[in-house]
Amino acid sequence: GTAQIGVTGLAVMGRNLARNFARNGFTVAVHNRTASKTRALVDEFGDEGTFVAAESAAEFVAALERPRRLVIMVKAGEPTDAVIEEFAPLLEEGDVIIDGGNAHFADTRRRERELRERGIHFVGVGISGGEEGALHGPSIMPGGSAESYESLGPLLERIAAKAPDGAPCVAHIGPDGAGHFVKMVHNGIEYADMQLIAEAYHLLRSVAGYSPAKIAETFRSWNTGRLDSYLIEITAEVLAHTDEATGKPFVDIVTDQAEQKGTGRWTVQIALDLGVPVSGIAEAVFARSLSGHAALREASRTLPGPTAAPLGEADAARFADQVEQALYASKIVSYTQGFHQIQAGSEEYGWNIDLGSVAAIWRAGCIIRAAFLDRIRGAFDTQPDLPSLLSDKQFAEEIGAAQDDWRAVVAAAVHQGVPTPGFGAALAYYDALRAERLPAALTQGQRDFFGAHTYRRTDREGSFHTLWGGDRSEVSTS
Ligand code: NBP
């Protein structure tokens, strides 16, 4: 075979990824279960580069140079297993199967193990950036063996997005499921970012009394500063858009029930398993599900709320500045929590993930791309064993400078009855981390009272239990 890479699964993602490889000078073998899609791709885009259209799995495998590199871009779950089972028997030792779908990292770990036993490298790759990213340069998060990255890395570096400093947004994340794990947390952070932006919008609309057009303007001005990011940019676009049919702001004619595909939920489920507090991401997932409970919301519409008037013009402008502070501070917390989860996953599974390089490859191509990520990269590069992003001197200073306004915004939201679970959870996380003493001591006392679960003391080593039902003397249990 002559093709340096093959792509099977030619829906929007696979098709654009194949074109991206071809446009970068690689010979690309293309294949799809329904062969008409393969022919359509070559008919439509054949002049963009060199494609080898394969009708059958055998033809596809034969078209690839050795060691073969074949990318699977099919629906995640059972279809991925089906496609692996179709191709694996046709491959030889040292060949590389790359799964670019949104697989659960546990599936990736299983597939990697099974294929390794058959002498085949399996690389689970997180790809972010949607269809546009796939075509023009996504952020790419490959897992799998270091050996497979040697063969695959140079190709991925060519098609990846380029950060402002020119660095390709791809790096070997770590063995087996590390890439898909990091992609999962990326999506969790994306949920949190979107929720925080939604809360900022809600406050500007309901408390400051701004129109969607004025809020679009506000986001545009924020986007020239430290909040500079793709999500803020598209938020302004969506808010400025007018519905053609009604002439109303687009945001007012869309049903207010958010949907989800599941990667945010996975992030929270895994965080619970790892014992990592990702409260901002969890609130974002719950906020989407709450919005979807139409009957519950309908039944609750008559519950009383506060009577509070929107702010006057001068106060509104001041409030908008405070919301920017609250949004930025809460965003720092979301990333702190997300990176904590990556660190915990890395320890649990022995992945040895470099957090600075994760921040670096999220600087372009992916949905959460933002100027801010270069600063996170810098923080981890300076101090790779940083216990938390909030331990970084610069971030600590910034969040400290924002805290008064942040509190004022959360207080205003409570007074005016505007739900801001993201801002509130982030602030609670910040205050809990800061606290000299937490009421967890009382929780331990309760647990010891009803379940003899024991506690540790601040002044002595060991485990202790108080005889609550007896004379309340203390016994050592260790
Ligand atoms: P879809 O997720 O809609 O999958 C459609 C493709 O899967 C078609 O090529 C289809 O072939 C193939 N397929 C299915 Br379904 N079952 C199959 C089977 N049993 N055997 C062989 N092929 C099968 O495509 P997509 O939206 O391009 O996404 C591809 C992957 O990329 C997914 O895992 C997705 O989660 C992930 N992803 C998507 C985005 C995005 O923005 N859309 C972003 C990042 C990652 P057919 O043509 O014969 O039906």
Short mmCIF file of C-alpha atoms and ligand atoms in Angstrom, two decimals:
data_model
loop_
_atom_site.label_atom_id
_atom_site.label_comp_id
_atom_site.label_asym_id
_atom_site.label_seq_id
_atom_site.Cartn_x
_atom_site.Cartn_y
_atom_site.Cartn_z
CA GLY A 1 0.00 0.00 0.00
CA THR A 2 0.93 3.62 -0.50
CA ALA A 3 -1.38 5.46 1.89
CA GLN A 4 0.33 6.83 5.01
CA ILE A 5 -2.94 6.93 6.87
CA GLY A 6 -6.46 5.58 6.49
CA VAL A 7 -9.78 6.86 7.77
CA THR A 8 -12.82 4.62 8.14
CA GLY A 9 -16.14 6.20 9.08
CA LEU A 10 -16.83 9.12 6.79
CA ALA A 11 -19.58 11.08 8.52
CA VAL A 12 -18.85 14.77 9.22
CA MET A 13 -15.86 14.15 11.50
CA GLY A 14 -14.12 11.38 9.56
CA ARG A 15 -14.65 13.06 6.23
CA ASN A 16 -13.16 16.35 7.43
CA LEU A 17 -10.28 14.63 9.17
CA ALA A 18 -9.47 12.69 5.98
CA ARG A 19 -9.54 15.93 3.98
CA ASN A 20 -7.27 17.59 6.56
CA PHE A 21 -4.70 14.78 6.16
CA ALA A 22 -4.94 14.99 2.36
CA ARG A 23 -4.61 18.80 2.32
CA ASN A 24 -1.43 18.40 4.35
CA GLY A 25 0.12 16.22 1.69
CA PHE A 26 -0.55 12.75 3.04
CA THR A 27 -1.95 9.98 0.89
CA VAL A 28 -5.18 8.97 2.62
CA ALA A 29 -7.06 5.71 2.25
CA VAL A 30 -10.78 6.25 2.87
CA HIS A 31 -13.47 3.74 3.72
CA ASN A 32 -17.02 3.76 5.02
CA ARG A 33 -19.53 0.99 5.81
CA THR A 34 -21.88 2.53 3.27
CA ALA A 35 -19.60 2.77 0.25
CA SER A 36 -21.55 5.56 -1.45
CA LYS A 37 -20.15 7.98 1.15
CA THR A 38 -16.62 7.00 0.20
CA ARG A 39 -17.30 7.69 -3.46
CA ALA A 40 -19.04 10.99 -2.61
CA LEU A 41 -16.00 12.17 -0.66
CA VAL A 42 -13.61 11.45 -3.50
CA ASP A 43 -15.99 12.92 -6.12
CA GLU A 44 -16.42 16.12 -4.16
CA PHE A 45 -12.98 16.70 -2.67
CA GLY A 46 -10.65 14.46 -4.69
CA ASP A 47 -8.74 17.49 -5.98
CA GLU A 48 -7.70 18.53 -2.46
CA GLY A 49 -5.07 15.81 -2.26
CA THR A 50 -4.43 12.11 -2.83
CA PHE A 51 -7.21 9.77 -1.73
CA VAL A 52 -7.38 6.01 -2.19
CA ALA A 53 -11.02 4.96 -2.10
CA ALA A 54 -11.56 1.48 -0.65
CA GLU A 55 -14.84 -0.38 -1.02
CA SER A 56 -14.06 -3.26 1.31
CA ALA A 57 -12.18 -3.71 4.56
CA ALA A 58 -9.59 -5.87 2.77
CA GLU A 59 -9.03 -3.22 0.10
CA PHE A 60 -8.71 -0.58 2.80
CA VAL A 61 -6.08 -2.51 4.74
CA ALA A 62 -4.18 -3.34 1.53
CA ALA A 63 -4.04 0.36 0.62
CA LEU A 64 -2.03 1.24 3.73
CA GLU A 65 1.76 1.30 3.97
CA ARG A 66 3.30 -0.61 6.88
CA PRO A 67 3.17 -0.25 9.79
CA ARG A 68 -0.46 0.58 9.03
CA ARG A 69 -2.14 3.53 10.67
CA LEU A 70 -5.90 3.44 10.48
CA VAL A 71 -8.22 5.93 12.07
CA ILE A 72 -11.70 4.87 13.13
CA MET A 73 -14.22 7.73 13.18
CA VAL A 74 -17.52 5.96 13.83
CA LYS A 75 -20.20 6.33 16.45
CA ALA A 76 -18.75 5.68 19.90
CA GLY A 77 -19.73 2.46 21.73
CA GLU A 78 -20.72 -0.76 20.00
CA PRO A 79 -20.04 0.48 16.46
CA THR A 80 -16.40 1.09 17.47
CA ASP A 81 -16.07 -2.49 18.77
CA ALA A 82 -17.71 -3.81 15.61
CA VAL A 83 -15.28 -1.93 13.39
CA ILE A 84 -12.27 -3.03 15.46
CA GLU A 85 -13.41 -6.65 15.13
CA GLU A 86 -13.78 -6.19 11.40
CA PHE A 87 -10.25 -4.84 10.91
CA ALA A 88 -8.09 -6.39 13.63
CA PRO A 89 -7.96 -9.87 12.00
CA LEU A 90 -6.64 -8.26 8.80
CA LEU A 91 -3.78 -6.44 10.53
CA GLU A 92 -0.23 -7.46 11.36
CA GLU A 93 2.03 -6.99 14.33
CA GLY A 94 3.04 -3.36 14.87
CA ASP A 95 0.06 -1.85 13.03
CA VAL A 96 -1.76 0.99 14.77
CA ILE A 97 -5.52 1.38 15.19
CA ILE A 98 -6.52 4.91 16.16
CA ASP A 99 -9.96 5.59 17.65
CA GLY A 100 -10.81 9.27 17.18
CA GLY A 101 -14.38 8.93 18.45
CA ASN A 102 -15.66 10.14 21.81
CA ALA A 103 -15.02 6.83 23.58
CA HIS A 104 -15.25 6.37 27.32
CA PHE A 105 -11.67 5.99 28.59
CA ALA A 106 -12.56 2.72 30.33
CA ASP A 107 -13.53 1.25 26.92
CA THR A 108 -10.27 2.56 25.52
CA ARG A 109 -8.32 0.85 28.30
CA ARG A 110 -10.08 -2.43 27.57
CA ARG A 111 -9.57 -2.21 23.80
CA GLU A 112 -5.91 -1.25 24.22
CA ARG A 113 -5.30 -4.26 26.47
CA GLU A 114 -7.08 -6.70 24.16
CA LEU A 115 -5.31 -5.47 21.04
CA ARG A 116 -1.91 -5.31 22.73
CA GLU A 117 -2.25 -9.04 23.38
CA ARG A 118 -2.74 -9.46 19.62
CA GLY A 119 0.36 -7.35 18.84
CA ILE A 120 -1.61 -4.35 17.61
CA HIS A 121 -1.19 -0.84 18.98
CA PHE A 122 -4.42 0.84 19.94
CA VAL A 123 -4.43 4.59 20.33
CA GLY A 124 -7.49 6.30 21.81
CA VAL A 125 -7.43 9.90 20.65
CA GLY A 126 -9.52 12.73 22.01
CA ILE A 127 -10.33 15.18 19.24
CA SER A 128 -11.93 18.52 19.96
CA GLY A 129 -13.07 21.32 17.70
CA GLY A 130 -16.18 19.91 16.02
CA GLU A 131 -16.37 19.55 12.25
CA GLU A 132 -14.58 22.85 11.56
CA GLY A 133 -11.74 21.80 13.82
CA ALA A 134 -11.45 18.40 12.14
CA LEU A 135 -11.02 20.14 8.78
CA HIS A 136 -8.88 23.15 9.67
CA GLY A 137 -7.02 21.89 12.75
CA PRO A 138 -8.37 20.29 15.90
CA SER A 139 -6.84 19.98 19.33
CA ILE A 140 -5.68 16.36 19.53
CA MET A 141 -5.23 14.31 22.70
CA PRO A 142 -3.67 10.91 21.88
CA GLY A 143 -3.24 8.15 24.43
CA GLY A 144 -1.63 4.76 23.78
CA SER A 145 1.97 3.59 23.88
CA ALA A 146 4.91 5.97 23.44
CA GLU A 147 6.05 3.73 20.58
CA SER A 148 2.81 4.24 18.67
CA TYR A 149 3.12 7.99 19.13
CA GLU A 150 6.50 7.91 17.44
CA SER A 151 4.83 6.60 14.30
CA LEU A 152 1.70 8.71 14.58
CA GLY A 153 2.88 11.97 16.16
CA PRO A 154 4.44 13.57 13.06
CA LEU A 155 1.19 13.13 11.11
CA LEU A 156 -0.97 14.50 13.92
CA GLU A 157 1.35 17.47 14.37
CA ARG A 158 0.76 18.41 10.73
CA ILE A 159 -3.03 18.39 10.92
CA ALA A 160 -3.43 19.84 14.44
CA ALA A 161 -4.37 23.41 15.24
CA LYS A 162 -1.43 25.72 15.86
CA ALA A 163 -1.22 27.75 19.06
CA PRO A 164 -0.39 31.47 18.81
CA ASP A 165 3.30 30.63 19.29
CA GLY A 166 3.12 28.16 16.38
CA ALA A 167 3.24 24.97 18.48
CA PRO A 168 0.94 22.20 17.20
CA CYS A 169 -1.95 21.44 19.57
CA VAL A 170 -1.14 17.76 20.03
CA ALA A 171 0.96 15.91 22.59
CA HIS A 172 1.24 12.31 23.72
CA ILE A 173 -0.93 12.41 26.85
CA GLY A 174 -0.03 9.03 28.33
CA PRO A 175 -0.67 5.27 28.01
CA ASP A 176 -3.96 3.53 27.13
CA GLY A 177 -7.01 5.65 28.05
CA ALA A 178 -5.16 8.86 29.04
CA GLY A 179 -6.10 10.74 25.86
CA HIS A 180 -9.81 9.98 26.09
CA PHE A 181 -9.76 10.77 29.81
CA VAL A 182 -8.29 14.20 29.15
CA LYS A 183 -10.79 14.78 26.34
CA MET A 184 -13.58 13.87 28.77
CA VAL A 185 -12.38 16.41 31.32
CA HIS A 186 -11.99 18.96 28.52
CA ASN A 187 -15.69 18.51 27.81
CA GLY A 188 -16.54 18.76 31.52
CA ILE A 189 -14.69 22.08 31.69
CA GLU A 190 -16.53 23.12 28.54
CA TYR A 191 -19.86 22.47 30.32
CA ALA A 192 -18.69 24.59 33.28
CA ASP A 193 -17.47 27.43 31.04
CA MET A 194 -20.80 27.46 29.21
CA GLN A 195 -22.80 27.44 32.45
CA LEU A 196 -20.79 30.34 33.90
CA ILE A 197 -21.30 32.36 30.73
CA ALA A 198 -25.02 31.55 30.85
CA GLU A 199 -25.20 32.77 34.45
CA ALA A 200 -23.40 36.01 33.52
CA TYR A 201 -25.94 36.50 30.74
CA HIS A 202 -28.85 35.77 33.07
CA LEU A 203 -27.60 38.34 35.62
CA LEU A 204 -26.97 41.01 33.00
CA ARG A 205 -30.44 40.44 31.63
CA SER A 206 -32.41 40.17 34.89
CA VAL A 207 -30.43 42.29 37.35
CA ALA A 208 -28.74 44.87 35.10
CA GLY A 209 -31.77 44.95 32.80
CA TYR A 210 -29.63 44.73 29.62
CA SER A 211 -31.05 43.65 26.25
CA PRO A 212 -29.49 40.67 24.43
CA ALA A 213 -27.88 43.12 21.97
CA LYS A 214 -26.33 45.10 24.80
CA ILE A 215 -25.12 41.90 26.45
CA ALA A 216 -23.56 40.85 23.12
CA GLU A 217 -21.67 44.15 23.17
CA THR A 218 -20.59 43.56 26.76
CA PHE A 219 -19.26 40.07 25.90
CA ARG A 220 -17.43 41.51 22.89
CA SER A 221 -15.64 43.98 25.10
CA TRP A 222 -14.82 41.24 27.64
CA ASN A 223 -13.39 39.23 24.79
CA THR A 224 -10.64 41.80 24.28
CA GLY A 225 -9.37 41.17 27.83
CA ARG A 226 -8.44 38.26 30.04
CA LEU A 227 -11.67 36.36 29.17
CA ASP A 228 -10.61 36.24 25.49
CA SER A 229 -11.91 32.86 24.30
CA TYR A 230 -13.85 31.07 21.60
CA LEU A 231 -16.87 30.50 23.85
CA ILE A 232 -17.16 34.21 24.78
CA GLU A 233 -16.80 35.09 21.09
CA ILE A 234 -19.61 32.79 19.93
CA THR A 235 -21.78 33.84 22.88
CA ALA A 236 -21.72 37.41 21.56
CA GLU A 237 -22.64 36.11 18.09
CA VAL A 238 -25.59 34.10 19.40
CA LEU A 239 -26.87 37.00 21.55
CA ALA A 240 -26.61 39.49 18.68
CA HIS A 241 -28.57 37.22 16.33
CA THR A 242 -32.18 38.13 15.47
CA ASP A 243 -34.76 35.49 14.63
CA GLU A 244 -35.77 35.93 11.02
CA ALA A 245 -39.37 34.74 11.41
CA THR A 246 -40.33 36.91 14.39
CA GLY A 247 -37.78 39.72 14.49
CA LYS A 248 -37.17 38.84 18.14
CA PRO A 249 -33.78 38.17 19.72
CA PHE A 250 -32.88 34.61 18.72
CA VAL A 251 -32.17 33.70 22.36
CA ASP A 252 -35.82 34.50 23.22
CA ILE A 253 -37.36 32.09 20.75
CA VAL A 254 -35.24 29.03 21.60
CA THR A 255 -36.76 26.54 24.07
CA ASP A 256 -34.86 26.91 27.34
CA GLN A 257 -34.11 23.21 27.86
CA ALA A 258 -30.45 22.31 27.42
CA GLU A 259 -29.49 18.91 26.02
CA GLN A 260 -26.37 16.85 26.49
CA LYS A 261 -24.59 13.92 24.91
CA GLY A 262 -22.96 12.56 28.02
CA THR A 263 -19.30 13.55 28.31
CA GLY A 264 -20.10 16.09 31.05
CA ARG A 265 -21.96 13.39 32.95
CA TRP A 266 -19.01 10.99 32.54
CA THR A 267 -16.67 13.63 33.95
CA VAL A 268 -18.78 13.97 37.08
CA GLN A 269 -19.32 10.21 37.46
CA ILE A 270 -15.57 9.59 37.27
CA ALA A 271 -14.84 12.53 39.58
CA LEU A 272 -17.14 10.94 42.16
CA ASP A 273 -15.25 7.65 41.81
CA LEU A 274 -11.91 9.40 42.18
CA GLY A 275 -13.16 11.56 45.06
CA VAL A 276 -12.32 14.82 43.31
CA PRO A 277 -14.60 17.81 44.00
CA VAL A 278 -15.55 19.11 40.55
CA SER A 279 -18.53 21.02 41.91
CA GLY A 280 -18.52 23.59 39.10
CA ILE A 281 -18.74 20.90 36.42
CA ALA A 282 -21.37 19.00 38.43
CA GLU A 283 -23.53 22.13 38.78
CA ALA A 284 -23.26 22.70 35.04
CA VAL A 285 -24.46 19.16 34.29
CA PHE A 286 -27.29 19.46 36.84
CA ALA A 287 -28.30 22.89 35.50
CA ARG A 288 -28.81 21.32 32.07
CA SER A 289 -30.86 18.48 33.47
CA LEU A 290 -32.94 20.82 35.65
CA SER A 291 -33.74 22.96 32.63
CA GLY A 292 -35.11 19.88 30.89
CA HIS A 293 -37.62 19.00 33.63
CA ALA A 294 -40.44 20.92 31.99
CA ALA A 295 -43.29 19.51 34.10
CA LEU A 296 -41.47 20.14 37.36
CA ARG A 297 -40.70 23.70 36.32
CA GLU A 298 -44.30 24.25 35.23
CA ALA A 299 -45.61 22.99 38.56
CA SER A 300 -43.19 25.29 40.43
CA ARG A 301 -43.87 28.52 38.58
CA THR A 302 -46.13 29.93 41.31
CA LEU A 303 -43.54 29.55 44.11
CA PRO A 304 -42.85 32.97 45.62
CA GLY A 305 -39.65 34.88 44.87
CA PRO A 306 -38.16 38.14 46.08
CA THR A 307 -39.49 41.50 44.96
CA ALA A 308 -36.48 43.35 43.67
CA ALA A 309 -36.29 46.04 41.02
CA PRO A 310 -33.59 45.96 38.33
CA LEU A 311 -30.69 48.36 38.79
CA GLY A 312 -30.56 51.90 37.44
CA GLU A 313 -28.26 52.70 34.52
CA ALA A 314 -25.19 53.78 36.52
CA ASP A 315 -25.44 50.86 38.92
CA ALA A 316 -25.98 48.48 36.00
CA ALA A 317 -22.66 49.42 34.39
CA ARG A 318 -20.85 48.94 37.70
CA PHE A 319 -22.64 45.60 38.18
CA ALA A 320 -21.59 44.44 34.71
CA ASP A 321 -17.95 45.02 35.69
CA GLN A 322 -18.51 42.98 38.84
CA VAL A 323 -20.02 40.16 36.79
CA GLU A 324 -16.85 40.08 34.68
CA GLN A 325 -14.85 39.62 37.90
CA ALA A 326 -17.20 36.88 39.13
CA LEU A 327 -17.04 35.10 35.77
CA TYR A 328 -13.25 35.20 35.68
CA ALA A 329 -12.85 34.05 39.29
CA SER A 330 -15.33 31.19 38.77
CA LYS A 331 -13.53 30.19 35.57
CA ILE A 332 -10.25 29.92 37.47
CA VAL A 333 -12.02 27.57 39.90
CA SER A 334 -13.46 25.40 37.10
CA TYR A 335 -10.02 24.90 35.60
CA THR A 336 -8.54 24.29 39.04
CA GLN A 337 -11.09 21.51 39.55
CA GLY A 338 -10.66 20.06 36.05
CA PHE A 339 -6.88 19.92 36.33
CA HIS A 340 -7.23 18.36 39.77
CA GLN A 341 -9.29 15.60 38.17
CA ILE A 342 -6.67 15.03 35.47
CA GLN A 343 -3.98 14.85 38.13
CA ALA A 344 -6.05 12.35 40.14
CA GLY A 345 -6.76 10.20 37.07
CA SER A 346 -3.09 10.29 36.16
CA GLU A 347 -2.15 9.02 39.62
CA GLU A 348 -4.90 6.39 39.73
CA TYR A 349 -3.97 4.89 36.36
CA GLY A 350 -0.24 5.63 36.35
CA TRP A 351 -0.39 7.86 33.28
CA ASN A 352 2.20 10.44 34.32
CA ILE A 353 0.31 13.24 32.53
CA ASP A 354 2.12 16.55 32.07
CA LEU A 355 -0.52 19.14 33.05
CA GLY A 356 1.37 21.99 31.40
CA SER A 357 1.27 20.25 28.04
CA VAL A 358 -2.46 19.58 28.43
CA ALA A 359 -3.02 23.33 28.89
CA ALA A 360 -0.71 23.99 25.94
CA ILE A 361 -2.66 21.82 23.49
CA TRP A 362 -5.98 23.38 24.55
CA ARG A 363 -4.76 26.83 23.47
CA ALA A 364 -6.15 26.41 19.95
CA GLY A 365 -8.46 24.14 17.94
CA CYS A 366 -10.72 23.02 20.78
CA ILE A 367 -13.96 24.45 22.13
CA ILE A 368 -12.43 25.80 25.35
CA ARG A 369 -9.53 27.51 23.57
CA ALA A 370 -8.69 30.73 25.35
CA ALA A 371 -5.86 33.16 25.96
CA PHE A 372 -6.08 32.14 29.61
CA LEU A 373 -4.76 28.62 28.83
CA ASP A 374 -1.34 29.99 27.98
CA ARG A 375 -1.17 31.28 31.54
CA ILE A 376 -2.16 27.87 32.92
CA ARG A 377 0.54 26.29 30.77
CA GLY A 378 3.00 28.80 32.21
CA ALA A 379 1.94 28.05 35.78
CA PHE A 380 2.47 24.27 35.39
CA ASP A 381 5.67 24.71 33.36
CA THR A 382 7.19 26.88 36.09
CA GLN A 383 6.09 24.50 38.82
CA PRO A 384 5.13 21.02 37.52
CA ASP A 385 4.20 19.82 41.03
CA LEU A 386 1.86 22.74 41.67
CA PRO A 387 -0.68 21.29 44.14
CA SER A 388 -3.49 23.32 42.58
CA LEU A 389 -3.91 26.13 40.09
CA LEU A 390 -4.96 28.28 43.03
CA SER A 391 -1.49 27.74 44.51
CA ASP A 392 0.00 29.62 41.58
CA LYS A 393 0.98 33.09 42.78
CA GLN A 394 -0.52 34.96 39.83
CA PHE A 395 -3.84 33.14 39.82
CA ALA A 396 -4.07 33.48 43.60
CA GLU A 397 -3.52 37.22 43.31
CA GLU A 398 -6.08 37.59 40.56
CA ILE A 399 -8.78 35.61 42.31
CA GLY A 400 -8.04 37.52 45.52
CA ALA A 401 -8.48 40.80 43.68
CA ALA A 402 -11.81 39.58 42.23
CA GLN A 403 -13.29 38.18 45.41
CA ASP A 404 -15.14 41.27 46.70
CA ASP A 405 -16.96 41.75 43.41
CA TRP A 406 -17.52 37.99 43.12
CA ARG A 407 -19.24 37.97 46.53
CA ALA A 408 -21.29 41.05 45.60
CA VAL A 409 -22.51 39.30 42.44
CA VAL A 410 -23.47 36.08 44.24
CA ALA A 411 -25.22 38.19 46.94
CA ALA A 412 -27.11 40.18 44.30
CA ALA A 413 -28.14 36.94 42.59
CA VAL A 414 -29.50 35.59 45.87
CA HIS A 415 -31.33 38.86 46.64
CA GLN A 416 -32.88 39.03 43.21
CA GLY A 417 -33.68 35.34 42.97
CA VAL A 418 -31.49 34.58 39.95
CA PRO A 419 -30.05 31.03 40.11
CA THR A 420 -26.25 31.06 39.81
CA PRO A 421 -25.20 27.56 40.88
CA GLY A 422 -21.91 27.81 38.98
CA PHE A 423 -20.78 31.12 40.53
CA GLY A 424 -22.01 29.98 43.94
CA ALA A 425 -20.33 26.56 43.84
CA ALA A 426 -17.07 28.11 42.69
CA LEU A 427 -17.13 30.64 45.52
CA ALA A 428 -17.96 27.95 48.07
CA TYR A 429 -15.01 25.88 46.79
CA TYR A 430 -12.73 28.89 47.12
CA ASP A 431 -13.90 29.62 50.66
CA ALA A 432 -13.67 25.95 51.68
CA LEU A 433 -10.07 25.74 50.47
CA ARG A 434 -9.22 28.94 52.33
CA ALA A 435 -10.84 27.89 55.60
CA GLU A 436 -8.66 27.38 58.64
CA ARG A 437 -11.17 24.86 60.04
CA LEU A 438 -14.03 23.13 58.25
CA PRO A 439 -17.17 21.74 59.89
CA ALA A 440 -15.99 18.33 58.71
CA ALA A 441 -14.89 17.91 62.34
CA LEU A 442 -18.56 17.94 63.35
CA THR A 443 -19.40 15.50 60.55
CA GLN A 444 -16.79 13.12 61.99
CA GLY A 445 -18.39 13.51 65.44
CA GLN A 446 -21.81 12.62 64.04
CA ARG A 447 -20.42 9.61 62.20
CA ASP A 448 -18.74 8.40 65.34
CA PHE A 449 -21.98 8.93 67.31
CA PHE A 450 -24.33 6.92 65.11
CA GLY A 451 -21.94 4.45 63.52
CA ALA A 452 -18.81 4.24 65.69
CA HIS A 453 -16.89 5.23 62.57
CA THR A 454 -14.04 6.70 64.73
CA TYR A 455 -12.14 9.95 64.27
CA ARG A 456 -8.60 11.28 64.39
CA ARG A 457 -7.52 14.02 66.81
CA THR A 458 -5.64 17.21 66.06
CA ASP A 459 -3.30 16.71 69.02
CA ARG A 460 -2.43 12.99 68.97
CA GLU A 461 -1.81 10.18 66.47
CA GLY A 462 -4.26 7.29 66.16
CA SER A 463 -7.99 6.57 65.79
CA PHE A 464 -10.49 7.20 68.55
CA HIS A 465 -14.08 6.48 69.48
CA THR A 466 -16.22 8.13 72.12
CA LEU A 467 -18.63 5.86 74.03
CA TRP A 468 -21.64 8.03 73.17
CA GLY A 469 -24.21 5.56 74.56
CA GLY A 470 -22.22 5.04 77.76
CA ASP A 471 -20.16 7.29 79.97
CA ARG A 472 -18.82 9.28 76.99
CA SER A 473 -15.23 8.43 77.74
CA GLU A 474 -12.87 8.08 74.81
CA VAL A 475 -11.21 4.86 73.71
CA SER A 476 -8.29 4.44 71.38
CA THR A 477 -9.14 2.10 68.46
CA SER A 478 -5.85 1.99 66.61
P1 NBP B 1 -21.43 9.57 13.92
O1 NBP B 1 -21.12 9.49 15.36
O2 NBP B 1 -22.77 10.11 13.53
O3 NBP B 1 -21.20 8.14 13.27
C1 NBP B 1 -21.52 7.88 11.91
C2 NBP B 1 -20.49 6.99 11.28
O4 NBP B 1 -20.43 5.73 11.99
C3 NBP B 1 -20.84 6.65 9.84
O5 NBP B 1 -19.66 6.61 9.10
C4 NBP B 1 -21.46 5.25 9.98
O6 NBP B 1 -21.40 4.51 8.79
C5 NBP B 1 -20.58 4.68 11.03
N1 NBP B 1 -21.10 3.45 11.67
C6 NBP B 1 -22.11 3.27 12.56
BR1 NBP B 1 -23.21 4.59 13.14
N2 NBP B 1 -22.26 2.02 12.97
C7 NBP B 1 -21.32 1.31 12.31
C8 NBP B 1 -20.97 -0.05 12.29
N3 NBP B 1 -21.59 -0.94 13.06
N4 NBP B 1 -19.96 -0.43 11.49
C9 NBP B 1 -19.31 0.46 10.72
N5 NBP B 1 -19.59 1.79 10.69
C10 NBP B 1 -20.58 2.22 11.48
O7 NBP B 1 -20.30 10.44 13.14
P2 NBP B 1 -19.57 11.82 13.54
O8 NBP B 1 -20.52 12.83 14.04
O9 NBP B 1 -18.71 12.15 12.37
O10 NBP B 1 -18.65 11.40 14.78
C11 NBP B 1 -17.67 10.39 14.68
C12 NBP B 1 -17.05 10.21 16.04
O11 NBP B 1 -16.38 11.43 16.41
C13 NBP B 1 -18.04 9.92 17.16
O12 NBP B 1 -17.48 9.02 18.06
C14 NBP B 1 -18.22 11.26 17.82
O13 NBP B 1 -18.62 11.15 19.17
C15 NBP B 1 -16.85 11.86 17.69
N6 NBP B 1 -16.77 13.30 17.71
C16 NBP B 1 -17.70 14.07 17.12
C17 NBP B 1 -17.60 15.45 17.14
C18 NBP B 1 -18.62 16.29 16.45
O14 NBP B 1 -18.54 17.52 16.58
N7 NBP B 1 -19.55 15.72 15.70
C19 NBP B 1 -16.52 16.05 17.78
C20 NBP B 1 -15.56 15.26 18.36
C21 NBP B 1 -15.69 13.89 18.34
P3 NBP B 1 -22.61 4.55 7.71
O15 NBP B 1 -22.35 5.77 6.88
O16 NBP B 1 -22.47 3.31 6.97
O17 NBP B 1 -23.88 4.65 8.50
#
